[in-house]
Amino acid sequence: MAKAEYKNAVRSRKMIQRALVALLQEKELDKITVTDIVTRADINRGTFYAHYTDISMVLDSIMEHVCQTLREALEKQPLWEKRPDARLILQHLQHMIEADLEFYRNAIRSNVSGTVLEKLRNFFIELMMQRESSYAIHDHAQYVFMVRFTSGGVIAMYRDWFSGVLPFSLDALTEKAAQSINMALAAL
């Protein structure tokens, strides 16, 4: 019985997250109410409050999922490697996006995506800085520059791809970005 409850809880959280992302296409975050979300998700207020205390917590949970994906991607990289492999990280992101393409497309197009993406970028920078000593990096300042530069570039690249500006498949985008980043990291 507990397993069925768990599935229902996961389903409810996803419905709430989807409702918020859909509403962000229509109005500003500060204009969205819990009533708007529960109406769009076709759930009752009690279900919302069983999972979240407020709307910002819903947004935080979406961001936490992406952060967890980044964390897992970095943890799968062998620590004996001389440099991080951007391909592994970007492939993890690609799989996450492919698993729910429409959700992430809407999230990137929402009116809060800039703030959320900047928080994710800062999270990624923090993770990479924590791992610097694991890599054979000889120039700390250059490493900091490359992590900051490439993280901003990756965010812009995904934003452009979701907007239709980049005419590549997601596979091609991941490969081109990984090659570019790995070439830059090889120069360290």
PDB file of C-alpha atoms in Angstrom:
ATOM      1  CA  MET A   1       0.000   0.000   0.000  1.00  0.00           C
ATOM      2  CA  ALA A   2       2.832   2.429   0.793  1.00  0.00           C
ATOM      3  CA  LYS A   3       4.181   2.043  -2.752  1.00  0.00           C
ATOM      4  CA  ALA A   4       0.835   3.138  -4.263  1.00  0.00           C
ATOM      5  CA  GLU A   5       0.774   6.157  -1.931  1.00  0.00           C
ATOM      6  CA  TYR A   6       4.295   7.008  -3.015  1.00  0.00           C
ATOM      7  CA  LYS A   7       3.298   6.871  -6.704  1.00  0.00           C
ATOM      8  CA  ASN A   8       0.315   9.088  -5.975  1.00  0.00           C
ATOM      9  CA  ALA A   9       2.511  11.591  -4.155  1.00  0.00           C
ATOM     10  CA  VAL A  10       4.966  11.707  -7.059  1.00  0.00           C
ATOM     11  CA  ARG A  11       2.096  12.121  -9.509  1.00  0.00           C
ATOM     12  CA  SER A  12       0.556  14.913  -7.430  1.00  0.00           C
ATOM     13  CA  ARG A  13       3.854  16.810  -7.194  1.00  0.00           C
ATOM     14  CA  LYS A  14       4.342  16.527 -10.964  1.00  0.00           C
ATOM     15  CA  MET A  15       0.811  17.780 -11.601  1.00  0.00           C
ATOM     16  CA  ILE A  16       1.440  20.766  -9.329  1.00  0.00           C
ATOM     17  CA  GLN A  17       4.795  21.522 -10.983  1.00  0.00           C
ATOM     18  CA  ARG A  18       3.281  21.271 -14.474  1.00  0.00           C
ATOM     19  CA  ALA A  19       0.413  23.533 -13.475  1.00  0.00           C
ATOM     20  CA  LEU A  20       2.828  26.173 -12.171  1.00  0.00           C
ATOM     21  CA  VAL A  21       4.987  26.042 -15.305  1.00  0.00           C
ATOM     22  CA  ALA A  22       1.888  26.313 -17.519  1.00  0.00           C
ATOM     23  CA  LEU A  23       0.615  29.289 -15.522  1.00  0.00           C
ATOM     24  CA  LEU A  24       4.003  30.993 -15.826  1.00  0.00           C
ATOM     25  CA  GLN A  25       3.366  31.099 -19.574  1.00  0.00           C
ATOM     26  CA  GLU A  26       0.318  33.247 -18.893  1.00  0.00           C
ATOM     27  CA  LYS A  27       1.181  35.522 -15.980  1.00  0.00           C
ATOM     28  CA  GLU A  28       3.887  36.726 -13.636  1.00  0.00           C
ATOM     29  CA  LEU A  29       4.849  34.539 -10.681  1.00  0.00           C
ATOM     30  CA  ASP A  30       3.632  37.056  -8.113  1.00  0.00           C
ATOM     31  CA  LYS A  31       0.179  37.017  -9.759  1.00  0.00           C
ATOM     32  CA  ILE A  32      -0.205  33.220  -9.511  1.00  0.00           C
ATOM     33  CA  THR A  33      -2.175  31.911  -6.553  1.00  0.00           C
ATOM     34  CA  VAL A  34      -2.474  28.476  -4.988  1.00  0.00           C
ATOM     35  CA  THR A  35      -6.067  28.497  -6.237  1.00  0.00           C
ATOM     36  CA  ASP A  36      -4.791  28.991  -9.804  1.00  0.00           C
ATOM     37  CA  ILE A  37      -2.444  26.035  -9.412  1.00  0.00           C
ATOM     38  CA  VAL A  38      -4.953  23.632  -7.861  1.00  0.00           C
ATOM     39  CA  THR A  39      -7.551  24.582 -10.465  1.00  0.00           C
ATOM     40  CA  ARG A  40      -5.101  23.984 -13.326  1.00  0.00           C
ATOM     41  CA  ALA A  41      -3.819  20.733 -11.775  1.00  0.00           C
ATOM     42  CA  ASP A  42      -7.388  19.605 -10.990  1.00  0.00           C
ATOM     43  CA  ILE A  43      -6.533  18.796  -7.379  1.00  0.00           C
ATOM     44  CA  ASN A  44      -7.749  20.134  -4.053  1.00  0.00           C
ATOM     45  CA  ARG A  45      -5.930  22.620  -1.830  1.00  0.00           C
ATOM     46  CA  GLY A  46      -5.198  19.905   0.710  1.00  0.00           C
ATOM     47  CA  THR A  47      -3.204  17.992  -1.885  1.00  0.00           C
ATOM     48  CA  PHE A  48      -1.181  21.096  -2.676  1.00  0.00           C
ATOM     49  CA  TYR A  49      -0.428  21.769   1.009  1.00  0.00           C
ATOM     50  CA  ALA A  50       0.406  18.110   1.632  1.00  0.00           C
ATOM     51  CA  HIS A  51       3.416  18.612  -0.640  1.00  0.00           C
ATOM     52  CA  TYR A  52       4.263  22.318  -0.562  1.00  0.00           C
ATOM     53  CA  THR A  53       3.898  25.173   1.871  1.00  0.00           C
ATOM     54  CA  ASP A  54       3.775  27.837  -0.839  1.00  0.00           C
ATOM     55  CA  ILE A  55       4.329  28.513  -4.531  1.00  0.00           C
ATOM     56  CA  SER A  56       8.025  29.326  -4.162  1.00  0.00           C
ATOM     57  CA  MET A  57       8.541  25.852  -2.726  1.00  0.00           C
ATOM     58  CA  VAL A  58       7.139  24.373  -5.958  1.00  0.00           C
ATOM     59  CA  LEU A  59       9.655  26.372  -7.980  1.00  0.00           C
ATOM     60  CA  ASP A  60      12.442  25.315  -5.615  1.00  0.00           C
ATOM     61  CA  SER A  61      11.514  21.642  -6.036  1.00  0.00           C
ATOM     62  CA  ILE A  62      11.775  21.940  -9.820  1.00  0.00           C
ATOM     63  CA  MET A  63      15.184  23.541  -9.452  1.00  0.00           C
ATOM     64  CA  GLU A  64      16.295  20.910  -6.944  1.00  0.00           C
ATOM     65  CA  HIS A  65      15.532  18.152  -9.457  1.00  0.00           C
ATOM     66  CA  VAL A  66      17.812  19.771 -12.031  1.00  0.00           C
ATOM     67  CA  CYS A  67      20.502  20.366  -9.377  1.00  0.00           C
ATOM     68  CA  GLN A  68      20.315  16.703  -8.378  1.00  0.00           C
ATOM     69  CA  THR A  69      20.813  15.715 -12.027  1.00  0.00           C
ATOM     70  CA  LEU A  70      23.940  17.903 -12.209  1.00  0.00           C
ATOM     71  CA  ARG A  71      25.220  16.497  -8.920  1.00  0.00           C
ATOM     72  CA  GLU A  72      24.717  12.914 -10.132  1.00  0.00           C
ATOM     73  CA  ALA A  73      26.466  13.666 -13.419  1.00  0.00           C
ATOM     74  CA  LEU A  74      29.521  15.012 -11.611  1.00  0.00           C
ATOM     75  CA  GLU A  75      29.566  12.128  -9.140  1.00  0.00           C
ATOM     76  CA  LYS A  76      29.688   9.611 -12.009  1.00  0.00           C
ATOM     77  CA  GLN A  77      32.876  11.133 -13.335  1.00  0.00           C
ATOM     78  CA  PRO A  78      35.948   9.215 -12.244  1.00  0.00           C
ATOM     79  CA  LEU A  79      38.027  11.316  -9.890  1.00  0.00           C
ATOM     80  CA  TRP A  80      41.231  10.088 -11.500  1.00  0.00           C
ATOM     81  CA  GLU A  81      40.392  11.959 -14.722  1.00  0.00           C
ATOM     82  CA  LYS A  82      42.636  14.957 -15.282  1.00  0.00           C
ATOM     83  CA  ARG A  83      39.745  17.138 -16.425  1.00  0.00           C
ATOM     84  CA  PRO A  84      35.966  17.048 -16.074  1.00  0.00           C
ATOM     85  CA  ASP A  85      34.258  15.582 -19.125  1.00  0.00           C
ATOM     86  CA  ALA A  86      31.547  17.965 -20.315  1.00  0.00           C
ATOM     87  CA  ARG A  87      30.049  15.191 -22.451  1.00  0.00           C
ATOM     88  CA  LEU A  88      28.999  13.179 -19.380  1.00  0.00           C
ATOM     89  CA  ILE A  89      27.422  16.189 -17.701  1.00  0.00           C
ATOM     90  CA  LEU A  90      25.606  17.354 -20.827  1.00  0.00           C
ATOM     91  CA  GLN A  91      24.375  13.832 -21.601  1.00  0.00           C
ATOM     92  CA  HIS A  92      22.798  13.671 -18.129  1.00  0.00           C
ATOM     93  CA  LEU A  93      21.083  16.988 -18.777  1.00  0.00           C
ATOM     94  CA  GLN A  94      19.979  15.760 -22.195  1.00  0.00           C
ATOM     95  CA  HIS A  95      18.397  12.618 -20.725  1.00  0.00           C
ATOM     96  CA  MET A  96      16.608  14.694 -18.099  1.00  0.00           C
ATOM     97  CA  ILE A  97      15.261  17.038 -20.793  1.00  0.00           C
ATOM     98  CA  GLU A  98      14.256  14.182 -23.112  1.00  0.00           C
ATOM     99  CA  ALA A  99      12.331  12.508 -20.301  1.00  0.00           C
ATOM    100  CA  ASP A 100       9.974  15.505 -20.147  1.00  0.00           C
ATOM    101  CA  LEU A 101      10.723  17.736 -23.119  1.00  0.00           C
ATOM    102  CA  GLU A 102       7.514  19.762 -23.089  1.00  0.00           C
ATOM    103  CA  PHE A 103       7.824  20.517 -19.373  1.00  0.00           C
ATOM    104  CA  TYR A 104      11.371  21.864 -19.740  1.00  0.00           C
ATOM    105  CA  ARG A 105      10.480  23.768 -22.924  1.00  0.00           C
ATOM    106  CA  ASN A 106       7.705  25.551 -21.045  1.00  0.00           C
ATOM    107  CA  ALA A 107       9.926  26.124 -18.021  1.00  0.00           C
ATOM    108  CA  ILE A 108      12.641  27.746 -20.150  1.00  0.00           C
ATOM    109  CA  ARG A 109      10.046  29.944 -21.837  1.00  0.00           C
ATOM    110  CA  SER A 110       8.493  31.023 -18.528  1.00  0.00           C
ATOM    111  CA  ASN A 111       8.851  34.492 -17.098  1.00  0.00           C
ATOM    112  CA  VAL A 112      10.990  33.287 -14.174  1.00  0.00           C
ATOM    113  CA  SER A 113      13.443  31.222 -16.200  1.00  0.00           C
ATOM    114  CA  GLY A 114      16.192  33.865 -16.010  1.00  0.00           C
ATOM    115  CA  THR A 115      16.219  33.811 -12.220  1.00  0.00           C
ATOM    116  CA  VAL A 116      15.986  30.021 -12.036  1.00  0.00           C
ATOM    117  CA  LEU A 117      18.715  29.505 -14.647  1.00  0.00           C
ATOM    118  CA  GLU A 118      21.028  31.911 -12.833  1.00  0.00           C
ATOM    119  CA  LYS A 119      20.508  29.955  -9.586  1.00  0.00           C
ATOM    120  CA  LEU A 120      21.287  26.709 -11.444  1.00  0.00           C
ATOM    121  CA  ARG A 121      24.389  28.271 -12.978  1.00  0.00           C
ATOM    122  CA  ASN A 122      25.615  29.349  -9.541  1.00  0.00           C
ATOM    123  CA  PHE A 123      24.917  25.877  -8.171  1.00  0.00           C
ATOM    124  CA  PHE A 124      26.934  24.315 -10.996  1.00  0.00           C
ATOM    125  CA  ILE A 125      29.819  26.757 -10.441  1.00  0.00           C
ATOM    126  CA  GLU A 126      29.840  25.879  -6.751  1.00  0.00           C
ATOM    127  CA  LEU A 127      29.949  22.144  -7.532  1.00  0.00           C
ATOM    128  CA  MET A 128      32.807  22.592 -10.004  1.00  0.00           C
ATOM    129  CA  MET A 129      34.778  24.722  -7.563  1.00  0.00           C
ATOM    130  CA  GLN A 130      34.382  22.048  -4.876  1.00  0.00           C
ATOM    131  CA  ARG A 131      35.814  19.470  -7.285  1.00  0.00           C
ATOM    132  CA  GLU A 132      38.729  21.568  -8.552  1.00  0.00           C
ATOM    133  CA  SER A 133      41.257  19.827  -6.330  1.00  0.00           C
ATOM    134  CA  SER A 134      40.210  16.485  -7.875  1.00  0.00           C
ATOM    135  CA  TYR A 135      41.459  17.585 -11.285  1.00  0.00           C
ATOM    136  CA  ALA A 136      44.971  18.285 -12.529  1.00  0.00           C
ATOM    137  CA  ILE A 137      44.436  22.040 -12.706  1.00  0.00           C
ATOM    138  CA  HIS A 138      47.559  24.192 -12.689  1.00  0.00           C
ATOM    139  CA  ASP A 139      45.998  27.608 -13.108  1.00  0.00           C
ATOM    140  CA  HIS A 140      43.240  28.325 -10.586  1.00  0.00           C
ATOM    141  CA  ALA A 141      42.278  31.686 -12.092  1.00  0.00           C
ATOM    142  CA  GLN A 142      41.932  30.165 -15.565  1.00  0.00           C
ATOM    143  CA  TYR A 143      39.857  27.289 -14.158  1.00  0.00           C
ATOM    144  CA  VAL A 144      37.497  29.742 -12.441  1.00  0.00           C
ATOM    145  CA  PHE A 145      37.199  31.713 -15.668  1.00  0.00           C
ATOM    146  CA  MET A 146      36.465  28.605 -17.752  1.00  0.00           C
ATOM    147  CA  VAL A 147      33.859  27.252 -15.316  1.00  0.00           C
ATOM    148  CA  ARG A 148      32.046  30.586 -15.212  1.00  0.00           C
ATOM    149  CA  PHE A 149      32.352  31.195 -18.960  1.00  0.00           C
ATOM    150  CA  THR A 150      31.229  27.736 -20.058  1.00  0.00           C
ATOM    151  CA  SER A 151      28.364  27.549 -17.556  1.00  0.00           C
ATOM    152  CA  GLY A 152      26.967  30.809 -18.915  1.00  0.00           C
ATOM    153  CA  GLY A 153      27.428  29.552 -22.455  1.00  0.00           C
ATOM    154  CA  VAL A 154      25.621  26.289 -21.756  1.00  0.00           C
ATOM    155  CA  ILE A 155      22.654  28.126 -20.248  1.00  0.00           C
ATOM    156  CA  ALA A 156      22.457  30.456 -23.264  1.00  0.00           C
ATOM    157  CA  MET A 157      22.804  27.495 -25.619  1.00  0.00           C
ATOM    158  CA  TYR A 158      19.854  25.600 -24.076  1.00  0.00           C
ATOM    159  CA  ARG A 159      17.741  28.758 -23.968  1.00  0.00           C
ATOM    160  CA  ASP A 160      18.440  29.339 -27.677  1.00  0.00           C
ATOM    161  CA  TRP A 161      17.755  25.691 -28.535  1.00  0.00           C
ATOM    162  CA  PHE A 162      14.405  25.709 -26.742  1.00  0.00           C
ATOM    163  CA  SER A 163      13.542  28.969 -28.511  1.00  0.00           C
ATOM    164  CA  GLY A 164      14.280  27.406 -31.900  1.00  0.00           C
ATOM    165  CA  VAL A 165      17.278  29.632 -32.640  1.00  0.00           C
ATOM    166  CA  LEU A 166      19.694  26.687 -32.899  1.00  0.00           C
ATOM    167  CA  PRO A 167      18.721  24.279 -35.702  1.00  0.00           C
ATOM    168  CA  PHE A 168      20.328  21.173 -34.182  1.00  0.00           C
ATOM    169  CA  SER A 169      18.834  18.052 -32.681  1.00  0.00           C
ATOM    170  CA  LEU A 170      19.343  17.715 -28.944  1.00  0.00           C
ATOM    171  CA  ASP A 171      21.924  14.980 -29.635  1.00  0.00           C
ATOM    172  CA  ALA A 172      23.881  17.262 -31.976  1.00  0.00           C
ATOM    173  CA  LEU A 173      23.612  20.162 -29.533  1.00  0.00           C
ATOM    174  CA  THR A 174      24.984  18.024 -26.696  1.00  0.00           C
ATOM    175  CA  GLU A 175      27.855  16.781 -28.865  1.00  0.00           C
ATOM    176  CA  LYS A 176      28.821  20.218 -30.229  1.00  0.00           C
ATOM    177  CA  ALA A 177      28.682  21.810 -26.774  1.00  0.00           C
ATOM    178  CA  ALA A 178      30.698  18.970 -25.200  1.00  0.00           C
ATOM    179  CA  GLN A 179      33.399  19.221 -27.872  1.00  0.00           C
ATOM    180  CA  SER A 180      33.697  22.980 -27.421  1.00  0.00           C
ATOM    181  CA  ILE A 181      33.826  22.828 -23.630  1.00  0.00           C
ATOM    182  CA  ASN A 182      36.248  19.883 -23.557  1.00  0.00           C
ATOM    183  CA  MET A 183      38.584  21.704 -25.964  1.00  0.00           C
ATOM    184  CA  ALA A 184      38.535  24.736 -23.683  1.00  0.00           C
ATOM    185  CA  LEU A 185      39.164  22.586 -20.593  1.00  0.00           C
ATOM    186  CA  ALA A 186      42.058  20.795 -22.316  1.00  0.00           C
ATOM    187  CA  ALA A 187      43.861  24.128 -22.486  1.00  0.00           C
ATOM    188  CA  LEU A 188      43.997  24.377 -18.691  1.00  0.00           C
TER     189      LEU A 188
END
